[in-house]
Amino acid sequence: MTTAMPIEIDAGNGPAPLGMAPEEFLRDYWQKRPLLVRNAFPGFQSPVSPEDMAGLACEDGVLARIISHDRASDHYTLRTGPFDEAEFPGMPHQDWTLLVQDVDKWDTDIRALIDAFDFLPRWRIDDIMVSFAAPGGSVGAHVDQYDVFLLQAHGHRRWQIDARPHPDLAFRDDADIKLLRRFEPDHDWVLAPGDMLYLPPGVPHHGIAEDACLTFSLGMRAPAAAELMADFVDSLLEQSDESERYVDADLRRPADGWEIDQAALQRVATAMRRLRWDDPAALADWFGRFMTLYRSVTSHHVQPDDRGRPAIEAALDAGQWLARDPWTRVAWSRAGDGARLFVAGEAWSLPVDDARTLAANAHLHAGHYAALAPASREVVAELFASGRYRLQTDEGDDDHADAMSGARHAS
């Protein structure tokens, strides 16, 4: 007899943050079933406050939203930032939520939380969104099409989910956001700080603040198949040769001149194969570029630096290091005997060890740099020139940390 998988466990009885070995989680839960982990982060204390989030939501370039709920009419209202800091003291005492995306890009303590999820491909992790909710605050019952880990950081939030097969996923037509028309939960929990709920794609859920609370949402990037296809086709078209066309040198007199016969369709397939649909190297190169592009409705502008390689090397020798821009997505893949390094939608050929080093280390110290091949050092210089790296002298010397500090001061 097969024992049913538990939907709730206590990480106090097993390794944090999953309460089980990562291999067990990936085998039994990942994209298969939800899991509530009590004490995933025992004694957790939020590194950011509600006031920090309010201040950050007022900054230009920050993707922030406020969702308010009118209980009498069951109507949800969506507003997008940046917001005026003067409006937060006058906000209602209940029934609203502030959502701030990409907080891991702005705050180093939030970014450090990602290390606890090293059992997942790093290139799959999208961002950490932080939501502050006043008592009763909610974004409504909804469904996500990507995996998400919901870590309770401060206060308490009630989570209701429908984990049954084939739930009703019809949307309401009277809301600015995609809310479920019907929601019938079969599980109901209140999460305290340090508790974490994992939800695979397609599980209806509804979170309601029991008191003023903060929730951290680590979301995975999961492009729709149509998005993948459209981008891949665009990349193939950019590389296509106009001289490659439909040809029919083997043409025979047709029985019916209006019929598109099987021979014609075979010629179409042959012509399209010339676009390298089935070339594994081309697929890997496209996918690496695609997944390392930062795709958000907000735009982040890196700051180019025209100091050359000698200046970089002198700074490294003096004890400085190169810090990768937090918005810069990085991945690598094998290519023959070497590797392809993907950075922000661009690609370079490097030795495998160098690609690993540059992908895995957000901070490059002199030792890292010295171990690189000469060609790889040129890549580092090129990335520095384009603003993907900047020189730092200590952990606090960070443009984005400065912006977070400014947000804290403003709030």
CSV table of C-alpha atoms in Angstrom, one decimal:
chain,number,residue,atom,x,y,z
A,1,MET,CA,0.0,0.0,0.0
A,2,THR,CA,1.4,3.4,-1.0
A,3,THR,CA,1.6,6.0,1.8
A,4,ALA,CA,0.2,9.4,0.8
A,5,MET,CA,2.8,12.2,0.7
A,6,PRO,CA,2.3,14.6,3.6
A,7,ILE,CA,1.3,18.1,2.6
A,8,GLU,CA,2.5,19.6,5.9
A,9,ILE,CA,5.9,18.9,7.6
A,10,ASP,CA,8.0,20.5,10.3
A,11,ALA,CA,11.6,21.3,9.3
A,12,GLY,CA,12.5,21.1,12.9
A,13,ASN,CA,12.4,17.3,12.3
A,14,GLY,CA,14.5,17.5,9.2
A,15,PRO,CA,16.9,19.7,7.3
A,16,ALA,CA,15.9,23.3,6.6
A,17,PRO,CA,14.5,24.8,4.6
A,18,LEU,CA,12.5,21.8,3.2
A,19,GLY,CA,12.4,19.4,6.1
A,20,MET,CA,13.8,16.7,3.8
A,21,ALA,CA,16.7,16.1,1.5
A,22,PRO,CA,16.4,18.3,-1.7
A,23,GLU,CA,16.5,15.1,-3.8
A,24,GLU,CA,13.4,13.9,-2.0
A,25,PHE,CA,11.6,17.2,-2.5
A,26,LEU,CA,12.4,17.4,-6.2
A,27,ARG,CA,11.3,13.8,-6.7
A,28,ASP,CA,8.0,13.9,-4.7
A,29,TYR,CA,6.8,17.6,-4.7
A,30,TRP,CA,8.5,19.8,-7.3
A,31,GLN,CA,5.8,20.6,-9.9
A,32,LYS,CA,3.7,17.8,-8.5
A,33,ARG,CA,2.0,18.8,-5.2
A,34,PRO,CA,2.1,21.7,-2.6
A,35,LEU,CA,4.0,21.5,0.6
A,36,LEU,CA,3.7,23.6,3.8
A,37,VAL,CA,7.0,23.6,5.7
A,38,ARG,CA,6.8,24.8,9.3
A,39,ASN,CA,10.0,26.3,10.7
A,40,ALA,CA,11.6,26.3,7.2
A,41,PHE,CA,13.7,29.2,8.6
A,42,PRO,CA,13.6,28.8,12.4
A,43,GLY,CA,13.6,32.1,14.3
A,44,PHE,CA,13.4,34.1,11.0
A,45,GLN,CA,13.5,37.9,11.4
A,46,SER,CA,12.8,40.0,8.3
A,47,PRO,CA,15.8,42.1,7.1
A,48,VAL,CA,13.3,44.7,5.8
A,49,SER,CA,10.4,46.5,7.4
A,50,PRO,CA,7.0,47.6,6.1
A,51,GLU,CA,8.4,51.2,6.2
A,52,ASP,CA,11.4,50.0,4.0
A,53,MET,CA,8.9,48.7,1.4
A,54,ALA,CA,6.9,51.8,1.4
A,55,GLY,CA,10.0,53.9,0.9
A,56,LEU,CA,11.2,51.6,-1.9
A,57,ALA,CA,7.8,51.8,-3.6
A,58,CYS,CA,8.3,55.5,-4.0
A,59,GLU,CA,11.5,55.2,-6.0
A,60,ASP,CA,11.7,55.5,-9.7
A,61,GLY,CA,12.5,52.3,-11.5
A,62,VAL,CA,10.9,50.1,-8.8
A,63,LEU,CA,8.0,47.9,-9.9
A,64,ALA,CA,5.4,48.4,-7.2
A,65,ARG,CA,1.6,47.9,-7.0
A,66,ILE,CA,-1.1,48.5,-4.4
A,67,ILE,CA,-4.2,46.3,-4.4
A,68,SER,CA,-7.1,47.4,-2.3
A,69,HIS,CA,-10.2,45.3,-1.5
A,70,ASP,CA,-13.7,46.7,-0.8
A,71,ARG,CA,-15.3,44.0,1.3
A,72,ALA,CA,-18.9,45.3,0.7
A,73,SER,CA,-18.7,45.0,-3.0
A,74,ASP,CA,-15.9,42.4,-3.2
A,75,HIS,CA,-14.2,44.8,-5.6
A,76,TYR,CA,-10.4,44.9,-6.0
A,77,THR,CA,-8.6,48.0,-7.2
A,78,LEU,CA,-5.1,48.0,-8.7
A,79,ARG,CA,-2.7,51.0,-8.7
A,80,THR,CA,0.9,51.0,-9.9
A,81,GLY,CA,3.9,53.0,-8.6
A,82,PRO,CA,6.0,54.9,-8.0
A,83,PHE,CA,3.9,56.2,-5.2
A,84,ASP,CA,4.1,59.5,-3.2
A,85,GLU,CA,5.5,58.8,0.2
A,86,ALA,CA,3.0,61.2,1.7
A,87,GLU,CA,0.1,58.9,1.0
A,88,PHE,CA,1.2,55.9,3.1
A,89,PRO,CA,0.5,57.5,6.5
A,90,GLY,CA,-3.1,58.0,5.4
A,91,MET,CA,-3.7,54.5,4.0
A,92,PRO,CA,-6.5,52.5,5.6
A,93,HIS,CA,-5.8,50.3,8.5
A,94,GLN,CA,-7.0,47.2,6.7
A,95,ASP,CA,-7.7,45.5,3.4
A,96,TRP,CA,-4.8,46.6,1.2
A,97,THR,CA,-1.5,45.1,0.0
A,98,LEU,CA,1.7,46.6,-1.3
A,99,LEU,CA,3.7,44.4,-3.7
A,100,VAL,CA,7.3,45.2,-4.6
A,101,GLN,CA,9.0,43.1,-7.3
A,102,ASP,CA,12.8,42.4,-7.5
A,103,VAL,CA,13.6,43.4,-4.0
A,104,ASP,CA,16.6,41.0,-4.2
A,105,LYS,CA,18.1,43.4,-6.7
A,106,TRP,CA,17.9,46.3,-4.2
A,107,ASP,CA,18.7,44.7,-0.9
A,108,THR,CA,21.7,42.4,-0.3
A,109,ASP,CA,20.1,40.7,2.7
A,110,ILE,CA,17.1,39.7,0.6
A,111,ARG,CA,19.4,38.6,-2.2
A,112,ALA,CA,21.3,36.3,0.3
A,113,LEU,CA,18.1,34.3,0.9
A,114,ILE,CA,18.4,32.8,-2.6
A,115,ASP,CA,21.4,30.8,-1.5
A,116,ALA,CA,19.1,28.7,0.6
A,117,PHE,CA,17.5,27.5,-2.6
A,118,ASP,CA,20.7,26.2,-4.2
A,119,PHE,CA,18.9,22.9,-5.0
A,120,LEU,CA,17.3,24.7,-7.9
A,121,PRO,CA,18.9,25.9,-11.2
A,122,ARG,CA,19.9,29.5,-10.5
A,123,TRP,CA,19.0,30.6,-14.0
A,124,ARG,CA,15.4,29.5,-13.3
A,125,ILE,CA,15.0,31.8,-10.3
A,126,ASP,CA,13.3,35.0,-11.3
A,127,ASP,CA,13.1,37.3,-8.3
A,128,ILE,CA,12.0,37.8,-4.7
A,129,MET,CA,8.8,39.8,-4.4
A,130,VAL,CA,8.0,41.3,-1.0
A,131,SER,CA,4.4,42.0,-0.1
A,132,PHE,CA,3.2,44.0,2.8
A,133,ALA,CA,-0.4,43.5,3.8
A,134,ALA,CA,-2.5,45.5,6.3
A,135,PRO,CA,-4.8,43.3,8.4
A,136,GLY,CA,-7.3,41.7,5.9
A,137,GLY,CA,-5.1,42.6,3.0
A,138,SER,CA,-5.2,40.2,0.0
A,139,VAL,CA,-4.7,40.1,-3.7
A,140,GLY,CA,-7.7,37.7,-4.1
A,141,ALA,CA,-7.9,34.1,-5.0
A,142,HIS,CA,-5.7,33.4,-8.0
A,143,VAL,CA,-3.5,30.9,-9.7
A,144,ASP,CA,0.1,31.3,-10.9
A,145,GLN,CA,1.7,29.5,-13.8
A,146,TYR,CA,5.1,29.1,-12.2
A,147,ASP,CA,6.5,27.6,-9.0
A,148,VAL,CA,6.6,29.9,-6.0
A,149,PHE,CA,8.0,29.6,-2.4
A,150,LEU,CA,6.0,31.8,0.0
A,151,LEU,CA,8.1,32.6,3.1
A,152,GLN,CA,6.3,34.3,5.9
A,153,ALA,CA,8.7,37.0,7.1
A,154,HIS,CA,6.8,39.1,9.6
A,155,GLY,CA,3.3,38.8,11.1
A,156,HIS,CA,0.8,36.1,10.2
A,157,ARG,CA,-0.9,35.3,6.9
A,158,ARG,CA,-3.7,32.8,6.3
A,159,TRP,CA,-3.2,30.7,3.2
A,160,GLN,CA,-6.0,28.7,1.6
A,161,ILE,CA,-5.3,26.5,-1.3
A,162,ASP,CA,-7.2,24.0,-3.5
A,163,ALA,CA,-4.9,21.1,-4.1
A,164,ARG,CA,-7.5,18.9,-5.7
A,165,PRO,CA,-7.1,17.7,-9.4
A,166,HIS,CA,-8.7,19.8,-12.1
A,167,PRO,CA,-9.8,22.9,-10.1
A,168,ASP,CA,-12.1,25.5,-11.7
A,169,LEU,CA,-9.7,28.1,-13.2
A,170,ALA,CA,-12.2,30.5,-14.8
A,171,PHE,CA,-11.5,34.1,-14.2
A,172,ARG,CA,-13.7,36.9,-13.0
A,173,ASP,CA,-14.5,39.5,-15.6
A,174,ASP,CA,-15.0,42.4,-13.1
A,175,ALA,CA,-11.5,42.9,-11.9
A,176,ASP,CA,-8.3,44.6,-13.0
A,177,ILE,CA,-6.3,41.5,-12.0
A,178,LYS,CA,-6.8,37.9,-12.9
A,179,LEU,CA,-9.0,36.5,-10.0
A,180,LEU,CA,-10.7,33.2,-9.9
A,181,ARG,CA,-14.5,33.2,-10.3
A,182,ARG,CA,-14.9,30.3,-7.9
A,183,PHE,CA,-12.5,29.2,-5.2
A,184,GLU,CA,-13.2,26.2,-2.9
A,185,PRO,CA,-10.2,25.6,-0.7
A,186,ASP,CA,-9.4,22.2,0.7
A,187,HIS,CA,-6.5,23.3,3.0
A,188,ASP,CA,-6.4,26.3,5.3
A,189,TRP,CA,-3.3,27.3,7.3
A,190,VAL,CA,-2.0,30.3,9.2
A,191,LEU,CA,1.7,30.9,8.6
A,192,ALA,CA,4.0,32.5,11.2
A,193,PRO,CA,7.5,33.9,10.6
A,194,GLY,CA,9.8,31.3,9.3
A,195,ASP,CA,7.0,29.1,7.8
A,196,MET,CA,7.1,28.6,4.1
A,197,LEU,CA,4.5,27.3,1.6
A,198,TYR,CA,5.6,25.8,-1.8
A,199,LEU,CA,3.1,25.9,-4.6
A,200,PRO,CA,3.6,24.3,-8.0
A,201,PRO,CA,2.1,25.9,-11.1
A,202,GLY,CA,-1.7,25.8,-11.4
A,203,VAL,CA,-2.7,25.5,-7.7
A,204,PRO,CA,-5.4,28.0,-6.8
A,205,HIS,CA,-4.5,29.9,-3.6
A,206,HIS,CA,-5.7,32.9,-1.5
A,207,GLY,CA,-3.6,34.7,1.1
A,208,ILE,CA,-5.2,37.0,3.7
A,209,ALA,CA,-3.3,38.9,6.3
A,210,GLU,CA,-4.2,38.1,9.9
A,211,ASP,CA,-2.3,41.1,11.1
A,212,ALA,CA,0.1,43.6,9.5
A,213,CYS,CA,2.6,41.2,7.7
A,214,LEU,CA,5.3,40.7,5.2
A,215,THR,CA,5.6,37.8,2.9
A,216,PHE,CA,8.6,37.0,0.6
A,217,SER,CA,7.7,35.3,-2.7
A,218,LEU,CA,10.5,33.6,-4.5
A,219,GLY,CA,9.2,33.0,-8.0
A,220,MET,CA,10.6,30.9,-10.8
A,221,ARG,CA,10.9,32.0,-14.4
A,222,ALA,CA,8.7,29.8,-16.6
A,223,PRO,CA,8.2,31.2,-20.1
A,224,ALA,CA,5.0,30.1,-22.0
A,225,ALA,CA,5.6,27.7,-24.8
A,226,ALA,CA,4.3,30.3,-27.2
A,227,GLU,CA,6.8,32.9,-25.9
A,228,LEU,CA,9.6,30.4,-26.4
A,229,MET,CA,8.5,29.6,-29.9
A,230,ALA,CA,8.1,33.2,-30.9
A,231,ASP,CA,11.5,34.2,-29.6
A,232,PHE,CA,13.3,31.2,-31.1
A,233,VAL,CA,11.7,31.8,-34.5
A,234,ASP,CA,12.7,35.5,-34.4
A,235,SER,CA,16.3,34.4,-33.6
A,236,LEU,CA,16.3,32.0,-36.5
A,237,LEU,CA,14.9,34.6,-38.9
A,238,GLU,CA,17.6,37.0,-37.9
A,239,GLN,CA,20.2,34.4,-39.0
A,240,SER,CA,18.4,33.2,-42.1
A,241,ASP,CA,19.8,33.6,-45.6
A,242,GLU,CA,17.3,35.1,-48.1
A,243,SER,CA,18.8,32.7,-50.7
A,244,GLU,CA,17.4,29.7,-48.8
A,245,ARG,CA,13.9,29.2,-50.3
A,246,TYR,CA,11.3,26.7,-51.2
A,247,VAL,CA,12.5,24.8,-54.2
A,248,ASP,CA,11.0,22.0,-56.3
A,249,ALA,CA,13.6,20.9,-58.8
A,250,ASP,CA,12.0,17.4,-58.6
A,251,LEU,CA,8.6,18.7,-59.7
A,252,ARG,CA,6.3,16.4,-61.6
A,253,ARG,CA,3.2,17.3,-63.6
A,254,PRO,CA,0.4,17.5,-61.0
A,255,ALA,CA,-2.8,15.5,-61.3
A,256,ASP,CA,-4.6,18.5,-59.9
A,257,GLY,CA,-3.0,21.9,-60.2
A,258,TRP,CA,-4.9,23.3,-57.2
A,259,GLU,CA,-3.8,20.6,-54.8
A,260,ILE,CA,-1.0,21.1,-52.3
A,261,ASP,CA,0.2,17.5,-52.3
A,262,GLN,CA,2.5,15.6,-49.9
A,263,ALA,CA,5.6,16.2,-52.1
A,264,ALA,CA,5.0,19.9,-51.7
A,265,LEU,CA,4.7,19.7,-47.9
A,266,GLN,CA,7.9,17.7,-47.8
A,267,ARG,CA,9.7,20.4,-49.6
A,268,VAL,CA,8.3,22.9,-47.1
A,269,ALA,CA,9.7,20.8,-44.2
A,270,THR,CA,13.1,20.6,-46.0
A,271,ALA,CA,13.2,24.4,-46.4
A,272,MET,CA,12.3,25.1,-42.8
A,273,ARG,CA,14.9,22.6,-41.6
A,274,ARG,CA,17.5,24.8,-43.2
A,275,LEU,CA,16.6,27.3,-40.4
A,276,ARG,CA,18.4,25.0,-38.0
A,277,TRP,CA,15.3,24.0,-36.0
A,278,ASP,CA,17.0,20.8,-34.9
A,279,ASP,CA,20.5,22.1,-34.3
A,280,PRO,CA,21.3,21.4,-30.5
A,281,ALA,CA,24.1,24.0,-30.5
A,282,ALA,CA,21.8,26.7,-32.0
A,283,LEU,CA,19.1,25.8,-29.5
A,284,ALA,CA,21.4,26.0,-26.5
A,285,ASP,CA,22.9,29.3,-27.7
A,286,TRP,CA,19.4,30.9,-28.2
A,287,PHE,CA,18.0,29.6,-24.9
A,288,GLY,CA,21.0,30.9,-22.9
A,289,ARG,CA,20.6,34.3,-24.4
A,290,PHE,CA,16.8,34.2,-23.9
A,291,MET,CA,16.9,33.2,-20.2
A,292,THR,CA,19.5,35.7,-19.2
A,293,LEU,CA,17.7,38.7,-20.6
A,294,TYR,CA,16.0,40.7,-17.8
A,295,ARG,CA,12.3,40.7,-18.8
A,296,SER,CA,10.3,43.2,-16.8
A,297,VAL,CA,8.0,46.1,-17.6
A,298,THR,CA,10.5,48.3,-15.9
A,299,SER,CA,13.9,49.0,-17.5
A,300,HIS,CA,17.2,48.9,-15.6
A,301,HIS,CA,20.0,50.9,-17.0
A,302,VAL,CA,23.5,49.8,-16.4
A,303,GLN,CA,26.3,52.4,-16.2
A,304,PRO,CA,29.1,51.9,-18.7
A,305,ASP,CA,32.7,52.5,-17.4
A,306,ASP,CA,35.4,53.3,-19.9
A,307,ARG,CA,38.4,52.4,-17.7
A,308,GLY,CA,40.3,49.7,-19.4
A,309,ARG,CA,41.7,46.4,-18.3
A,310,PRO,CA,44.9,47.8,-16.8
A,311,ALA,CA,42.8,50.0,-14.4
A,312,ILE,CA,40.7,47.0,-13.5
A,313,GLU,CA,43.8,44.9,-12.7
A,314,ALA,CA,45.4,47.6,-10.7
A,315,ALA,CA,42.2,48.0,-8.6
A,316,LEU,CA,42.0,44.3,-8.0
A,317,ASP,CA,45.7,44.2,-6.9
A,318,ALA,CA,44.9,47.0,-4.5
A,319,GLY,CA,42.2,44.9,-2.8
A,320,GLN,CA,39.1,46.0,-4.6
A,321,TRP,CA,36.8,43.5,-6.4
A,322,LEU,CA,34.3,43.4,-9.2
A,323,ALA,CA,30.7,43.2,-8.2
A,324,ARG,CA,28.2,42.0,-10.8
A,325,ASP,CA,25.2,44.3,-11.4
A,326,PRO,CA,22.2,42.7,-9.5
A,327,TRP,CA,19.9,42.9,-12.5
A,328,THR,CA,22.4,41.0,-14.7
A,329,ARG,CA,21.3,37.4,-15.3
A,330,VAL,CA,24.0,34.9,-15.9
A,331,ALA,CA,24.1,31.2,-17.0
A,332,TRP,CA,26.4,28.9,-19.0
A,333,SER,CA,26.2,25.7,-21.0
A,334,ARG,CA,28.7,23.2,-22.5
A,335,ALA,CA,29.7,23.7,-26.1
A,336,GLY,CA,32.1,21.1,-27.5
A,337,ASP,CA,35.2,21.0,-25.3
A,338,GLY,CA,34.5,24.4,-23.9
A,339,ALA,CA,31.5,26.4,-22.7
A,340,ARG,CA,29.3,29.3,-23.7
A,341,LEU,CA,28.8,32.0,-21.0
A,342,PHE,CA,25.5,33.9,-21.2
A,343,VAL,CA,25.3,37.4,-19.7
A,344,ALA,CA,22.2,39.6,-20.1
A,345,GLY,CA,21.3,38.1,-23.5
A,346,GLU,CA,24.9,38.0,-24.9
A,347,ALA,CA,27.2,35.0,-25.3
A,348,TRP,CA,30.9,34.3,-25.1
A,349,SER,CA,33.0,31.2,-25.7
A,350,LEU,CA,35.2,30.3,-22.7
A,351,PRO,CA,36.8,27.4,-21.0
A,352,VAL,CA,34.4,25.5,-18.8
A,353,ASP,CA,36.2,26.4,-15.5
A,354,ASP,CA,36.1,30.1,-16.4
A,355,ALA,CA,32.5,30.0,-17.4
A,356,ARG,CA,31.7,28.3,-14.0
A,357,THR,CA,33.7,30.9,-12.1
A,358,LEU,CA,32.1,33.9,-13.8
A,359,ALA,CA,28.6,32.5,-13.4
A,360,ALA,CA,28.9,31.4,-9.8
A,361,ASN,CA,30.6,34.5,-8.3
A,362,ALA,CA,28.7,37.7,-8.1
A,363,HIS,CA,31.9,39.2,-6.6
A,364,LEU,CA,35.2,38.6,-8.5
A,365,HIS,CA,38.3,39.0,-6.3
A,366,ALA,CA,41.9,39.1,-7.5
A,367,GLY,CA,42.2,35.4,-7.0
A,368,HIS,CA,39.3,34.6,-9.2
A,369,TYR,CA,40.6,36.9,-11.9
A,370,ALA,CA,44.2,35.5,-11.7
A,371,ALA,CA,42.9,32.0,-12.4
A,372,LEU,CA,41.1,33.1,-15.6
A,373,ALA,CA,42.5,32.5,-19.1
A,374,PRO,CA,43.7,35.7,-20.9
A,375,ALA,CA,40.7,35.5,-23.3
A,376,SER,CA,38.4,35.3,-20.3
A,377,ARG,CA,39.9,38.3,-18.7
A,378,GLU,CA,39.1,40.2,-21.9
A,379,VAL,CA,35.5,39.1,-21.5
A,380,VAL,CA,35.5,40.5,-17.9
A,381,ALA,CA,36.9,43.8,-19.2
A,382,GLU,CA,34.2,43.9,-21.8
A,383,LEU,CA,31.5,43.3,-19.3
A,384,PHE,CA,33.0,45.9,-17.0
A,385,ALA,CA,33.0,48.4,-19.9
A,386,SER,CA,29.3,47.7,-20.5
A,387,GLY,CA,28.4,48.2,-16.9
A,388,ARG,CA,27.8,44.6,-16.0
A,389,TYR,CA,30.5,44.8,-13.3
A,390,ARG,CA,31.6,47.7,-11.1
A,391,LEU,CA,34.5,48.1,-8.8
A,392,GLN,CA,33.8,47.9,-5.0
A,393,THR,CA,36.0,48.5,-2.0
A,394,ASP,CA,33.7,47.0,0.7
A,395,GLU,CA,30.4,45.3,1.1
A,396,GLY,CA,28.6,48.5,1.7
A,397,ASP,CA,29.8,50.2,-1.5
A,398,ASP,CA,26.8,49.2,-3.6
A,399,ASP,CA,24.7,51.5,-5.7
A,400,HIS,CA,21.6,49.5,-5.0
A,401,ALA,CA,22.2,49.2,-1.3
A,402,ASP,CA,22.5,53.0,-1.3
A,403,ALA,CA,19.2,53.2,-3.0
A,404,MET,CA,17.6,50.9,-0.4
A,405,SER,CA,19.2,53.1,2.3
A,406,GLY,CA,17.7,56.1,0.7
A,407,ALA,CA,14.3,54.5,0.6
A,408,ARG,CA,14.6,53.7,4.3
A,409,HIS,CA,15.5,57.3,5.0
A,410,ALA,CA,12.6,58.6,3.0
A,411,SER,CA,10.1,56.4,4.8
